[in-house]
Coordinates of C-alpha atoms and ligand atoms in Angstrom, one line a residue:
X1 CA 35.4 90.2 -69.7
X2 CA 33.8 86.9 -68.8
X3 CA 33.6 84.2 -71.3
X4 CA 30.3 83.4 -73.0
X5 CA 28.6 80.2 -73.8
X6 CA 26.0 78.5 -75.9
X7 CA 23.6 76.7 -73.6
X8 CA 21.6 73.6 -74.6
X9 CA 19.0 71.6 -72.8
X10 CA 19.0 67.9 -73.9
X11 CA 15.6 66.2 -73.4
X12 CA 16.5 62.5 -73.0
X13 CA 13.4 61.1 -71.2
X14 CA 9.8 61.7 -70.3
X15 CA 6.9 60.3 -68.4
X16 CA 3.3 61.1 -67.5
X17 CA 2.9 62.4 -64.0
X18 CA 0.2 64.4 -62.1
X19 CA 0.0 67.6 -60.1
X20 CA -0.8 65.6 -56.9
X21 CA 2.4 63.6 -57.5
X22 CA 4.8 66.4 -58.2
X23 CA 3.7 69.2 -55.8
X24 CA 4.2 68.7 -52.0
X25 CA 0.9 68.3 -50.2
X26 CA -1.1 69.3 -53.3
X27 CA -4.4 68.8 -51.4
X28 CA -3.6 71.9 -49.5
X29 CA -4.3 74.0 -52.6
X30 CA -7.9 72.5 -52.9
X31 CA -7.6 72.0 -56.6
X32 CA -8.5 69.0 -58.7
X33 CA -5.6 66.8 -59.7
X34 CA -4.5 67.2 -63.3
X35 CA -2.0 65.3 -65.6
X36 CA 1.4 66.8 -65.9
X37 CA 4.2 65.6 -68.2
X38 CA 7.6 65.3 -66.6
X39 CA 10.5 65.7 -69.0
X40 CA 14.1 64.7 -68.2
X41 CA 17.0 66.9 -69.2
X42 CA 20.7 67.4 -68.9
X43 CA 22.4 70.6 -70.1
X44 CA 25.5 71.6 -72.1
X45 CA 27.3 74.9 -71.9
X46 CA 30.0 75.3 -74.5
X47 CA 32.3 77.7 -76.3
X48 CA 35.4 77.1 -78.4
X49 CA 37.5 76.9 -75.2
X50 CA 35.5 74.3 -73.3
X51 CA 32.4 72.2 -73.0
X52 CA 30.7 71.8 -69.7
X53 CA 28.0 69.1 -69.1
X54 CA 25.6 69.8 -66.3
X55 CA 24.2 66.4 -65.1
X56 CA 24.2 63.2 -67.0
X57 CA 20.7 61.8 -67.1
X58 CA 19.5 58.4 -65.7
X59 CA 21.0 55.1 -66.7
X60 CA 18.9 52.7 -68.7
X61 CA 18.5 50.5 -65.6
X62 CA 17.8 53.4 -63.3
X63 CA 15.1 54.6 -65.6
X64 CA 13.6 51.2 -66.3
X65 CA 13.4 50.5 -62.5
X66 CA 11.0 53.4 -62.2
X67 CA 9.1 53.0 -65.5
X68 CA 10.6 56.2 -67.0
X69 CA 10.8 56.3 -70.8
X70 CA 14.4 56.9 -72.0
X71 CA 14.2 58.7 -75.3
X72 CA 17.9 58.6 -75.9
X73 CA 20.9 57.4 -73.8
X74 CA 23.6 59.9 -72.6
X75 CA 26.2 59.4 -75.3
X76 CA 23.9 59.5 -78.3
X77 CA 22.1 62.4 -76.7
X78 CA 25.5 64.2 -76.5
X79 CA 26.1 63.4 -80.2
X80 CA 22.7 64.9 -81.1
X81 CA 23.9 68.0 -79.3
X82 CA 27.0 68.0 -81.5
X83 CA 29.5 66.8 -78.9
X84 CA 30.9 63.7 -77.3
X85 CA 32.2 62.6 -73.9
X86 CA 35.9 63.1 -75.0
X87 CA 35.2 66.7 -75.8
X88 CA 33.8 67.5 -72.4
X89 CA 36.1 69.4 -70.1
X90 CA 33.9 69.5 -66.9
X91 CA 30.9 67.5 -65.6
X92 CA 28.9 69.2 -62.9
X93 CA 26.5 67.1 -60.9
X94 CA 23.8 69.3 -59.4
X95 CA 22.7 66.5 -57.0
X96 CA 23.0 62.7 -56.7
X97 CA 19.5 61.6 -57.7
X98 CA 19.4 58.7 -60.2
X99 CA 18.2 60.9 -63.0
X100 CA 21.2 63.2 -62.7
X101 CA 24.2 60.9 -62.1
X102 CA 23.2 57.7 -63.9
X103 CA 25.0 58.7 -67.1
X104 CA 28.3 59.5 -65.3
X105 CA 30.1 56.3 -66.5
X106 CA 30.2 57.8 -70.0
X107 CA 32.7 60.4 -68.7
X108 CA 34.8 58.6 -66.1
X109 CA 37.2 57.4 -68.7
X110 CA 37.8 60.8 -70.1
X111 CA 39.9 63.7 -68.9
X112 CA 36.8 65.7 -67.8
X113 CA 36.9 67.2 -64.3
X114 CA 33.9 65.9 -62.3
X115 CA 32.4 68.2 -59.6
X116 CA 29.6 68.2 -57.1
X117 CA 29.0 69.9 -53.7
X118 CA 30.6 68.4 -50.6
X119 CA 27.3 68.6 -48.7
X120 CA 25.6 66.5 -51.4
X121 CA 28.4 63.9 -51.6
X122 CA 28.6 63.6 -47.8
X123 CA 24.8 63.2 -47.4
X124 CA 24.4 60.5 -49.9
X125 CA 27.5 58.6 -48.9
X126 CA 26.5 58.8 -45.2
X127 CA 24.0 56.9 -43.2
X128 CA 21.0 59.2 -43.7
X129 CA 21.1 58.8 -47.4
X130 CA 20.2 55.1 -47.0
X131 CA 16.9 55.8 -45.2
X132 CA 13.9 54.7 -47.3
X133 CA 12.4 58.1 -48.1
X134 CA 15.8 59.3 -49.3
X135 CA 17.2 56.2 -50.8
X136 CA 14.4 55.5 -53.4
X137 CA 15.6 58.5 -55.4
X138 CA 19.1 57.1 -55.9
X139 CA 20.7 53.9 -57.1
X140 CA 23.1 52.3 -54.6
X141 CA 25.5 51.2 -57.4
X142 CA 25.6 54.8 -58.6
X143 CA 26.5 56.2 -55.2
X144 CA 29.2 53.5 -54.9
X145 CA 30.5 54.8 -58.2
X146 CA 30.7 58.3 -56.7
X147 CA 32.7 56.8 -53.8
X148 CA 35.1 55.1 -56.2
X149 CA 35.6 58.2 -58.2
X150 CA 36.3 60.2 -55.0
X151 CA 38.8 57.5 -53.8
X152 CA 40.5 57.6 -57.2
X153 CA 40.9 61.4 -57.1
X154 CA 38.5 61.9 -60.0
X155 CA 35.7 63.7 -58.1
X156 CA 36.2 67.3 -56.9
X157 CA 34.0 68.4 -54.0
X158 CA 33.0 72.0 -53.9
X159 CA 31.8 74.4 -51.2
X160 CA 28.6 76.4 -51.5
X161 CA 29.9 78.5 -54.4
X162 CA 32.4 77.6 -57.0
X163 CA 33.6 79.0 -60.3
X164 CA 33.6 76.0 -62.6
X165 CA 35.2 78.0 -65.4
X166 CA 35.1 81.6 -66.4
X167 CA 31.5 82.6 -66.7
X168 CA 30.1 79.4 -65.2
X169 CA 29.2 79.4 -61.5
X170 CA 27.9 76.7 -59.2
X171 CA 25.7 77.9 -56.3
X172 CA 24.5 75.5 -53.7
X173 CA 20.9 76.1 -52.7
X174 CA 19.8 72.9 -50.9
X175 CA 16.1 72.2 -50.4
X176 CA 15.4 69.4 -52.9
X177 CA 18.5 67.6 -51.6
X178 CA 20.9 68.8 -48.9
X179 CA 23.6 69.9 -51.4
X180 CA 21.4 70.7 -54.5
X181 CA 23.2 73.2 -56.7
X182 CA 22.1 75.5 -59.5
X183 CA 24.5 76.7 -62.2
X184 CA 24.6 80.1 -63.8
X185 CA 26.1 80.6 -67.3
X186 CA 27.2 83.7 -69.0
X187 CA 25.9 84.0 -72.6
X188 CA 26.0 86.5 -75.4
X189 CA 22.7 87.8 -74.1
X190 CA 21.1 87.5 -70.7
X191 CA 22.7 85.0 -68.3
X192 CA 21.1 81.6 -67.9
X193 CA 20.2 79.9 -64.6
X194 CA 20.2 76.2 -64.9
X195 CA 17.9 75.5 -61.9
X196 CA 18.1 71.8 -62.2
X197 CA 15.8 70.3 -59.5
X198 CA 15.8 73.5 -57.4
X199 CA 12.9 74.3 -59.8
X200 CA 11.4 71.2 -61.5
X201 CA 8.4 73.2 -62.9
X202 CA 8.0 76.9 -63.5
X203 CA 4.8 76.6 -61.4
X204 CA 7.0 76.1 -58.4
X205 CA 8.4 79.5 -58.8
X206 CA 5.3 81.3 -60.2
X207 CA 2.9 79.9 -57.6
X208 CA 5.4 79.3 -54.8
X209 CA 4.6 75.5 -54.7
X210 CA 7.3 73.2 -53.4
X211 CA 8.1 70.0 -55.1
X212 CA 7.1 66.7 -53.5
X213 CA 10.7 65.4 -52.9
X214 CA 12.2 67.6 -50.4
X215 CA 15.1 67.4 -47.9
X216 CA 14.5 70.9 -46.3
X217 CA 11.3 72.7 -47.1
X218 CA 12.7 76.0 -45.7
X219 CA 15.7 75.7 -47.9
X220 CA 13.5 74.9 -50.9
X221 CA 11.5 78.1 -50.4
X222 CA 14.7 80.1 -49.9
X223 CA 16.1 78.7 -53.1
X224 CA 12.9 79.9 -54.9
X225 CA 13.6 83.4 -53.5
X226 CA 17.2 83.2 -54.6
X227 CA 16.3 82.2 -58.1
X228 CA 13.6 84.8 -58.4
X229 CA 16.3 87.4 -57.5
X230 CA 18.5 86.1 -60.3
X231 CA 15.5 86.3 -62.6
X232 CA 14.7 89.9 -61.5
X233 CA 18.3 90.8 -62.2
X234 CA 17.8 89.7 -65.8
X235 CA 18.6 86.0 -65.8
X236 CA 16.6 83.4 -67.8
X237 CA 15.6 80.5 -65.6
X238 CA 15.7 77.0 -67.0
X239 CA 13.5 74.6 -65.0
X240 CA 14.8 71.1 -64.5
X241 CA 11.8 68.9 -65.6
X242 CA 9.3 71.2 -67.3
X243 CA 8.0 70.6 -70.8
X244 CA 7.6 74.4 -71.0
X245 CA 11.4 74.6 -71.4
X246 CA 10.8 73.4 -75.0
X247 CA 8.1 76.0 -75.5
X248 CA 10.1 78.8 -74.0
X249 CA 13.4 78.1 -75.6
X250 CA 12.9 75.4 -78.2
X251 CA 14.0 76.2 -81.8
X252 CA 12.3 73.9 -84.4
X253 CA 15.5 74.2 -86.5
X254 CA 17.5 72.3 -83.9
X255 CA 17.7 68.6 -83.7
X256 CA 14.7 67.0 -81.9
X257 CA 15.0 67.3 -78.2
X258 CA 18.1 69.4 -78.2
X259 CA 16.7 72.7 -77.1
X260 CA 18.9 75.8 -77.6
X261 CA 18.5 78.3 -74.7
X262 CA 21.2 80.7 -75.7
X263 CA 23.7 81.0 -78.5
X264 CA 27.3 81.9 -77.9
Ligands
ZN301 ZN1 15.6 65.3 -61.5

């Protein structure tokens, strides 16, 4: 039998955005603009055998450069979730945007295995990743850090599907970025899909509305379909930036901003 995990979403940042800013070609829907809060999360899946961190948040510099409010830095956020970098066995990077890899230095001195998809790594370390409409979503120094980790044998590149650990699967879906991954986690109850930025807001899935930052629109729509299939088969989908995550899963008994999605 597969292992089971407790799954936590850690809300470490927030900002005020708007529908016109977050949905691709929002004018096509002929609706007035409206304010939308964008929350920033990373995720932890753990059981007594291992502790897997999925994404790492933005760095203080990466957040400040874009006017994002950091509520708590990566290491204290982990502490709030009852863990620490040294306890982490695996770090999965769903994609290379600044708000997902900026906290990586907290883990590079540990024994944790760091993984991301080969397609994602190749894109952002290649020439196309430096073009303006792509590059603004990343920090050059953080991409250099990925290169250094790869050269040092500290970064594992995966194919389109990879078992991270028993009960934890990475699935490459693309769309938002060329190698964007989602992560499924087995729990004591229904499985959890950590959609990361394949689904920023539930509205993307529920109203079939692509997000504004997109590498392949066709792949983004196909990812929606794939995630809907997982949901139809019983999985609980955790969106990557939606304040509704707290509403749908938040437990007031937990530490502030550490949202428990599933208990082990
Ligand atoms: Zn993001």
